[in-house]
Short mmCIF file of C-alpha atoms in Angstrom, two decimals:
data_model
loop_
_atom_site.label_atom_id
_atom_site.label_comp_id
_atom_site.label_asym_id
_atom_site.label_seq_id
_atom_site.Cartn_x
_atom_site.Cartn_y
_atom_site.Cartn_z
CA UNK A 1 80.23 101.34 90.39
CA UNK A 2 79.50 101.94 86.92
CA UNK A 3 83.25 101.97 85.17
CA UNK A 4 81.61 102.19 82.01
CA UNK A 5 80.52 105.83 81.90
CA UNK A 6 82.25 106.96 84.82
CA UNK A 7 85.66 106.84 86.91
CA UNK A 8 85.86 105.03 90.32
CA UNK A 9 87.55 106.96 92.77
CA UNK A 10 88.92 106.34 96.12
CA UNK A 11 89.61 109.45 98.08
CA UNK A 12 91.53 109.44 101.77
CA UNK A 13 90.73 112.52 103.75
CA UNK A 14 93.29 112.26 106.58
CA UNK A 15 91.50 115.34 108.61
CA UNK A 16 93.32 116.75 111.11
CA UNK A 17 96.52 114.45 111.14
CA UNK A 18 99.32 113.52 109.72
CA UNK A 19 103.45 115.59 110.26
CA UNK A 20 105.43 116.19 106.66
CA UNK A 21 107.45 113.35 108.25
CA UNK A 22 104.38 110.75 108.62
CA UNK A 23 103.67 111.79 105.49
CA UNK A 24 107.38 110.54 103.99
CA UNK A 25 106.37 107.27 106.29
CA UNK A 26 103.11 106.48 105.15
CA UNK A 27 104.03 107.38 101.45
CA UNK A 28 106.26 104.58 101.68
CA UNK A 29 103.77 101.67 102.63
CA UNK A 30 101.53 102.61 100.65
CA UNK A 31 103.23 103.18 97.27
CA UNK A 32 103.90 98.88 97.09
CA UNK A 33 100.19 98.63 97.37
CA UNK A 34 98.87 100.58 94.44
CA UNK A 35 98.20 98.40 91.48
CA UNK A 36 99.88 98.99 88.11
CA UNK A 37 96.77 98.48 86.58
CA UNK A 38 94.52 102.09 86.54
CA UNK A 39 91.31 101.00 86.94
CA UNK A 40 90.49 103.69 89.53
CA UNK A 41 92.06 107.23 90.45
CA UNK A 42 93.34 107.30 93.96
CA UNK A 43 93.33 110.43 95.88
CA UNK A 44 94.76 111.44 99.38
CA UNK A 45 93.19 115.10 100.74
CA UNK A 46 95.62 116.54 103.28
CA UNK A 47 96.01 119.10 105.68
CA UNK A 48 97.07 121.85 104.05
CA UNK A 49 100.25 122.20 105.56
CA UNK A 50 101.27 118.48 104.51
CA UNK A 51 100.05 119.05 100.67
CA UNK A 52 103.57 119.84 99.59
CA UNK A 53 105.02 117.01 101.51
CA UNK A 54 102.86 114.77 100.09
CA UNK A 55 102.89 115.49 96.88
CA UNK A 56 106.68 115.28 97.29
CA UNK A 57 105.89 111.80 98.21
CA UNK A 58 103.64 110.55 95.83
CA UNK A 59 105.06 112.66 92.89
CA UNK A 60 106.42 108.97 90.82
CA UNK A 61 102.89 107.48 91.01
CA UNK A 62 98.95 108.19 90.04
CA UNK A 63 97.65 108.88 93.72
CA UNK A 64 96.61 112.65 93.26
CA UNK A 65 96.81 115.08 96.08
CA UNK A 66 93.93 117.35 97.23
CA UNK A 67 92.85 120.20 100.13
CA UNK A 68 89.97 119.22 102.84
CA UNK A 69 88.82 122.97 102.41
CA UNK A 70 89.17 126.30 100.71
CA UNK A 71 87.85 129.87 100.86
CA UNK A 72 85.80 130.54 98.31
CA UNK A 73 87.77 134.33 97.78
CA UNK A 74 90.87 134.54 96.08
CA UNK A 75 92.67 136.47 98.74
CA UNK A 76 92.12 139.24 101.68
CA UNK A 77 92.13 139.65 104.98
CA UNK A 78 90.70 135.87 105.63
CA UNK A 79 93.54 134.77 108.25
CA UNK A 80 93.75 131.05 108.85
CA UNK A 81 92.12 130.50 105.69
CA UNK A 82 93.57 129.60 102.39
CA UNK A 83 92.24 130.22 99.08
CA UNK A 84 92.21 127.40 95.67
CA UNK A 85 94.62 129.17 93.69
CA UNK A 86 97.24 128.64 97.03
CA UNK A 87 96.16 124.91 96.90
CA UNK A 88 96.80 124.55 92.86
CA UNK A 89 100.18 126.47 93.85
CA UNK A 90 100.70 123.86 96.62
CA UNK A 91 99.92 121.17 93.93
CA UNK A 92 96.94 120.34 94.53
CA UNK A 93 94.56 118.37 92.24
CA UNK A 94 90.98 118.02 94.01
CA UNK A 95 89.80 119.60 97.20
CA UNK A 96 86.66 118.15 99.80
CA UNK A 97 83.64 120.77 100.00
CA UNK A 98 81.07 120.52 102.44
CA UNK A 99 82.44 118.30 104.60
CA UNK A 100 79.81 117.70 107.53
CA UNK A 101 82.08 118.93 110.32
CA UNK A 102 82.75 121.73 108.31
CA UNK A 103 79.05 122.39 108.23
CA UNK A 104 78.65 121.51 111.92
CA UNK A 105 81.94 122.84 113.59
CA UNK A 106 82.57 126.25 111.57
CA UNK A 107 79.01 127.17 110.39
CA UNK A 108 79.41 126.36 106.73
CA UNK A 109 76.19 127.23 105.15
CA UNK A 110 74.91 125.62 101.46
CA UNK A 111 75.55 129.11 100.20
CA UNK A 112 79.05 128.94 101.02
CA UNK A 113 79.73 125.33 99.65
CA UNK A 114 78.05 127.13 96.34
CA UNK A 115 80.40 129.83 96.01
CA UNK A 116 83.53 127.41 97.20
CA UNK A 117 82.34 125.34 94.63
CA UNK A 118 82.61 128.15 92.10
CA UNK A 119 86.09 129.17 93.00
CA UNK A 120 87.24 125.60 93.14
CA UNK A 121 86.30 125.10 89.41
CA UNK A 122 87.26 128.49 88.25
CA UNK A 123 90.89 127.63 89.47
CA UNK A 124 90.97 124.49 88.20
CA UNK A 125 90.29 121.94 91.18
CA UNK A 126 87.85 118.78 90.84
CA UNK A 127 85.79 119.69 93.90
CA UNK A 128 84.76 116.70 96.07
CA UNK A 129 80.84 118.27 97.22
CA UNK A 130 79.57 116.23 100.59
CA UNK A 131 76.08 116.12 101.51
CA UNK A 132 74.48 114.18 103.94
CA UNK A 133 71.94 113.70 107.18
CA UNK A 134 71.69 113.41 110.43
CA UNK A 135 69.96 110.33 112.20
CA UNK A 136 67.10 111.89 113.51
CA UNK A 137 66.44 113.33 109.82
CA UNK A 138 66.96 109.84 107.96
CA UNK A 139 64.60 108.12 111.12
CA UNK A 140 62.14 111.36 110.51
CA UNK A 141 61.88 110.05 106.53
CA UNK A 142 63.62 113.52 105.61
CA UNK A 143 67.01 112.33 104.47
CA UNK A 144 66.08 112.83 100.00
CA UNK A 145 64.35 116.22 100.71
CA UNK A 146 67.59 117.49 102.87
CA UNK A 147 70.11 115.74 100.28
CA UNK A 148 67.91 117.26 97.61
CA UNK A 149 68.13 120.72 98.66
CA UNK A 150 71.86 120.76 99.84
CA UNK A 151 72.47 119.50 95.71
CA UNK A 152 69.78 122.38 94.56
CA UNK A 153 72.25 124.65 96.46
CA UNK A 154 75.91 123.51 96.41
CA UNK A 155 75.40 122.95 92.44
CA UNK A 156 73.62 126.23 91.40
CA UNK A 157 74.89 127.66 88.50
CA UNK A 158 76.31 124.83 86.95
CA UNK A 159 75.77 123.51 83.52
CA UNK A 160 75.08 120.37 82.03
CA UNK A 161 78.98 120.33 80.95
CA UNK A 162 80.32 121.70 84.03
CA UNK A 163 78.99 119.58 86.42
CA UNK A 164 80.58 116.99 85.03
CA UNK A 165 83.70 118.26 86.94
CA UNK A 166 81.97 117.69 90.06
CA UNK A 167 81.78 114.21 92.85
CA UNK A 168 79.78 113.94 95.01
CA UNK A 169 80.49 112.39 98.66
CA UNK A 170 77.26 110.88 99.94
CA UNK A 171 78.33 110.76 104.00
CA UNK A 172 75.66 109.56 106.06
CA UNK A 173 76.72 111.89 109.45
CA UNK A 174 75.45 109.13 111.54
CA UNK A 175 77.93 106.69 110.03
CA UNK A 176 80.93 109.08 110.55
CA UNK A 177 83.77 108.10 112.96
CA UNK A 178 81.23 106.08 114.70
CA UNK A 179 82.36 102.51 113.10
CA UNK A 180 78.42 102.09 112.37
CA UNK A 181 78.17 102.24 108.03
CA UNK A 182 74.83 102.33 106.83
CA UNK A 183 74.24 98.99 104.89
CA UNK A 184 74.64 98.70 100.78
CA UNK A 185 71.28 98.61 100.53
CA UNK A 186 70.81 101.88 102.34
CA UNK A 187 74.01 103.60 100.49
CA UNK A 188 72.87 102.90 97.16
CA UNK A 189 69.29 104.37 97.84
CA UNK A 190 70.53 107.32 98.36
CA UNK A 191 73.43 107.27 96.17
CA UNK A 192 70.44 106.41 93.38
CA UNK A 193 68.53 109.22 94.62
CA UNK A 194 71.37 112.01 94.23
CA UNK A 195 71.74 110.29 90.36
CA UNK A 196 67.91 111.17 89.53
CA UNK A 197 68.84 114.45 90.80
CA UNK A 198 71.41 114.68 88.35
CA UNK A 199 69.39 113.70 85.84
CA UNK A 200 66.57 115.44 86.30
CA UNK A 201 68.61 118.79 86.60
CA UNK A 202 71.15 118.13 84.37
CA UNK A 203 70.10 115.32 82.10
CA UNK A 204 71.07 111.83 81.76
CA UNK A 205 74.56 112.03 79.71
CA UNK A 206 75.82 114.20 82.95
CA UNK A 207 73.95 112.50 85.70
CA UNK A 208 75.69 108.74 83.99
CA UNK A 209 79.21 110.93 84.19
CA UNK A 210 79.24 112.42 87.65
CA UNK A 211 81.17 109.92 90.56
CA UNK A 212 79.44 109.34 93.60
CA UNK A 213 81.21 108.27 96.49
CA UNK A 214 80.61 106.66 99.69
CA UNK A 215 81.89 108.57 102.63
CA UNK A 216 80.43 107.02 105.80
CA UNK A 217 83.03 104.32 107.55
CA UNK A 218 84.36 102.18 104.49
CA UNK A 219 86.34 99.70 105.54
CA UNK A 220 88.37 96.78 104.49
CA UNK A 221 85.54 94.59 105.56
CA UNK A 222 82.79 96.34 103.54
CA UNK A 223 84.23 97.81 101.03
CA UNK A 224 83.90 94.85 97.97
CA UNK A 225 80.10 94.92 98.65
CA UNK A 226 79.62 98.85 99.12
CA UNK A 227 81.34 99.27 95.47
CA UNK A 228 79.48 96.73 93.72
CA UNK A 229 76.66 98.89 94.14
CA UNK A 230 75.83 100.62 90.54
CA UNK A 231 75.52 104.20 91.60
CA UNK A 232 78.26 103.85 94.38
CA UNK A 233 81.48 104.89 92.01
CA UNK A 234 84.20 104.71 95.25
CA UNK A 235 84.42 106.32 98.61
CA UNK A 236 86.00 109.27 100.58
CA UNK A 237 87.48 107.16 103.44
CA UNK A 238 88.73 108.77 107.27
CA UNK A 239 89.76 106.77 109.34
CA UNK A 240 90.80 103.89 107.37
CA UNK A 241 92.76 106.20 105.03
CA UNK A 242 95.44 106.53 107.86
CA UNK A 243 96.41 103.55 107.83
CA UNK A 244 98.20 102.61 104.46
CA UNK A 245 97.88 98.86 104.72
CA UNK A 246 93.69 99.44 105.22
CA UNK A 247 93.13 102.23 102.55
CA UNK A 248 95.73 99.84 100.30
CA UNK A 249 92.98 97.06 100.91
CA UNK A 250 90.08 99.29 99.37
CA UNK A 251 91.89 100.43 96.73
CA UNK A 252 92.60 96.73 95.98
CA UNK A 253 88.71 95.85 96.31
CA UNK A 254 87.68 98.79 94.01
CA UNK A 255 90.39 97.62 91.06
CA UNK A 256 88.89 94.20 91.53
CA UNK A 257 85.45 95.45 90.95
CA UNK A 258 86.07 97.67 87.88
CA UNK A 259 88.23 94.47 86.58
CA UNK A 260 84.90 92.05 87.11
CA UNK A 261 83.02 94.74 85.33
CA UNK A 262 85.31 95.66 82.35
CA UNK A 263 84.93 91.70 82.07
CA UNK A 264 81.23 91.89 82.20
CA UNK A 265 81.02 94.49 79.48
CA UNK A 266 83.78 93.02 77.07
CA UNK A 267 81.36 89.46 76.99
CA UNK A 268 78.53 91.40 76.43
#
């Protein structure tokens, strides 16, 4: 991470789990482990029926709450669906975009992640925008054209101020719920990749102030060395997010990396 012209986040996205009640329950191991110190936001994205409990539960501290998804209309006959201004009602402060099941379960297109994208900013949401490949396109050598393109989409019609507002989730699909992460090496390529992006559409003040996360299996175990990575600025975290004691771990590894750096800088 780069603390110096950007904030580190670490974002839980809890998916499809988690009761009100868990919610009171995990809110309460978790809130011991969150440093004083704010050297990164924390973020939990919940189902949307648990949003109100959690924020209930999390309303004394810094861990903001966010949706996994939104429509990208602001109301109509959409059942099942909810729309950003219900989420900033809810009290919401970010909300995932793109997610890859998303993409692969419901048929979310890069046109849609545009438009949800729109709506998210209009009503005043930091949108978290995934993008990411299969295997067979990263073994095929088409993983920066793919990434490339889903950016050229999901950010069109952004400025060079507006974007700002934006992180990106870099998930490698493969690496999803399958307990295989790609390496730092491999992460930071890419994450590097979606920064010249950014710079070459947006210029170089924006592409140095837009957070990149991490979103394929970060762990405990791999976290420190994912996050000293320059361009990777935090991770959205699944599974390991459900379990306060493991997402209290990252959080503690991403403080401790923003603290070496701050020390780094201040020497300099």
């Amino acid at each position: 991470m780069n603390k110096k012209y950007r904030r580190a986040i670490i974002a839980g996205n809890w998916k499809m789990n988690m009761t009100p009640t868990e919610v009171r329950d995990y809110a309460a191991e978790l809130k011991p482990l969150i440093p004083k110190e704010k050297l990164c936001d924390i973020v939990l994205c919940a189902p949307a029926v648990t949003i109100p409990a959690a924020v209930r539960a999390f309303r004394a501290t810094r861990v903001a709450i966010g949706g996994q998804n939104m429509h990208y209309e602001a109301s109509g006959a959409y059942t099942g669906e909810i729309s950003a201004d219900m989420l900033v009602a809810a009290g919401a402060k970010y909300t995932i975009i793109g997610h890859s099941e998303r993409r692969a379960y419901y048929g979310e297109t890069d046109a849609d992640v545009n438009k949800k994208l729109h709506a998210a900013l209009a009503a005043g949401l930091r949108p978290i925008v995934c993008v990411g490949e299969t295997l067979d396109q990263r073994e095929t050598g088409a993983a920066c054209s793919l990434i490339n393109y889903q950016l050229s989409m999901a950010l069109y019609g952004l400025d060079a101020t507006t974007v700002r507002r934006v992180t990106i989730a870099y998930e490698p699909i493969w690496a999803i719920g399958t307990g295989r992460a790609a390496t730092a090496e491999d992460a930071e390529e890419v994450c590097r990749d979606i920064r010249i992006f950014l710079r070459s559409n947006f210029g170089a003040r924006s592409a140095r102030a837009v957070s990149i996360l991490y979103g394929g299996s970060m762990k405990p175990a791999n976290a420190a060395e994912l996050l000293a990575c320059p361009d990777i600025d935090g991770g959205l975290i699944g599974g390991a997010s459900l379990k306060a004691g493991e997402f209290g771990q990252i959080i503690a590894a991403a403080q401790e990396t923003a603290r070496m750096q701050r020390e780094e800088d201040e020497a300099e």
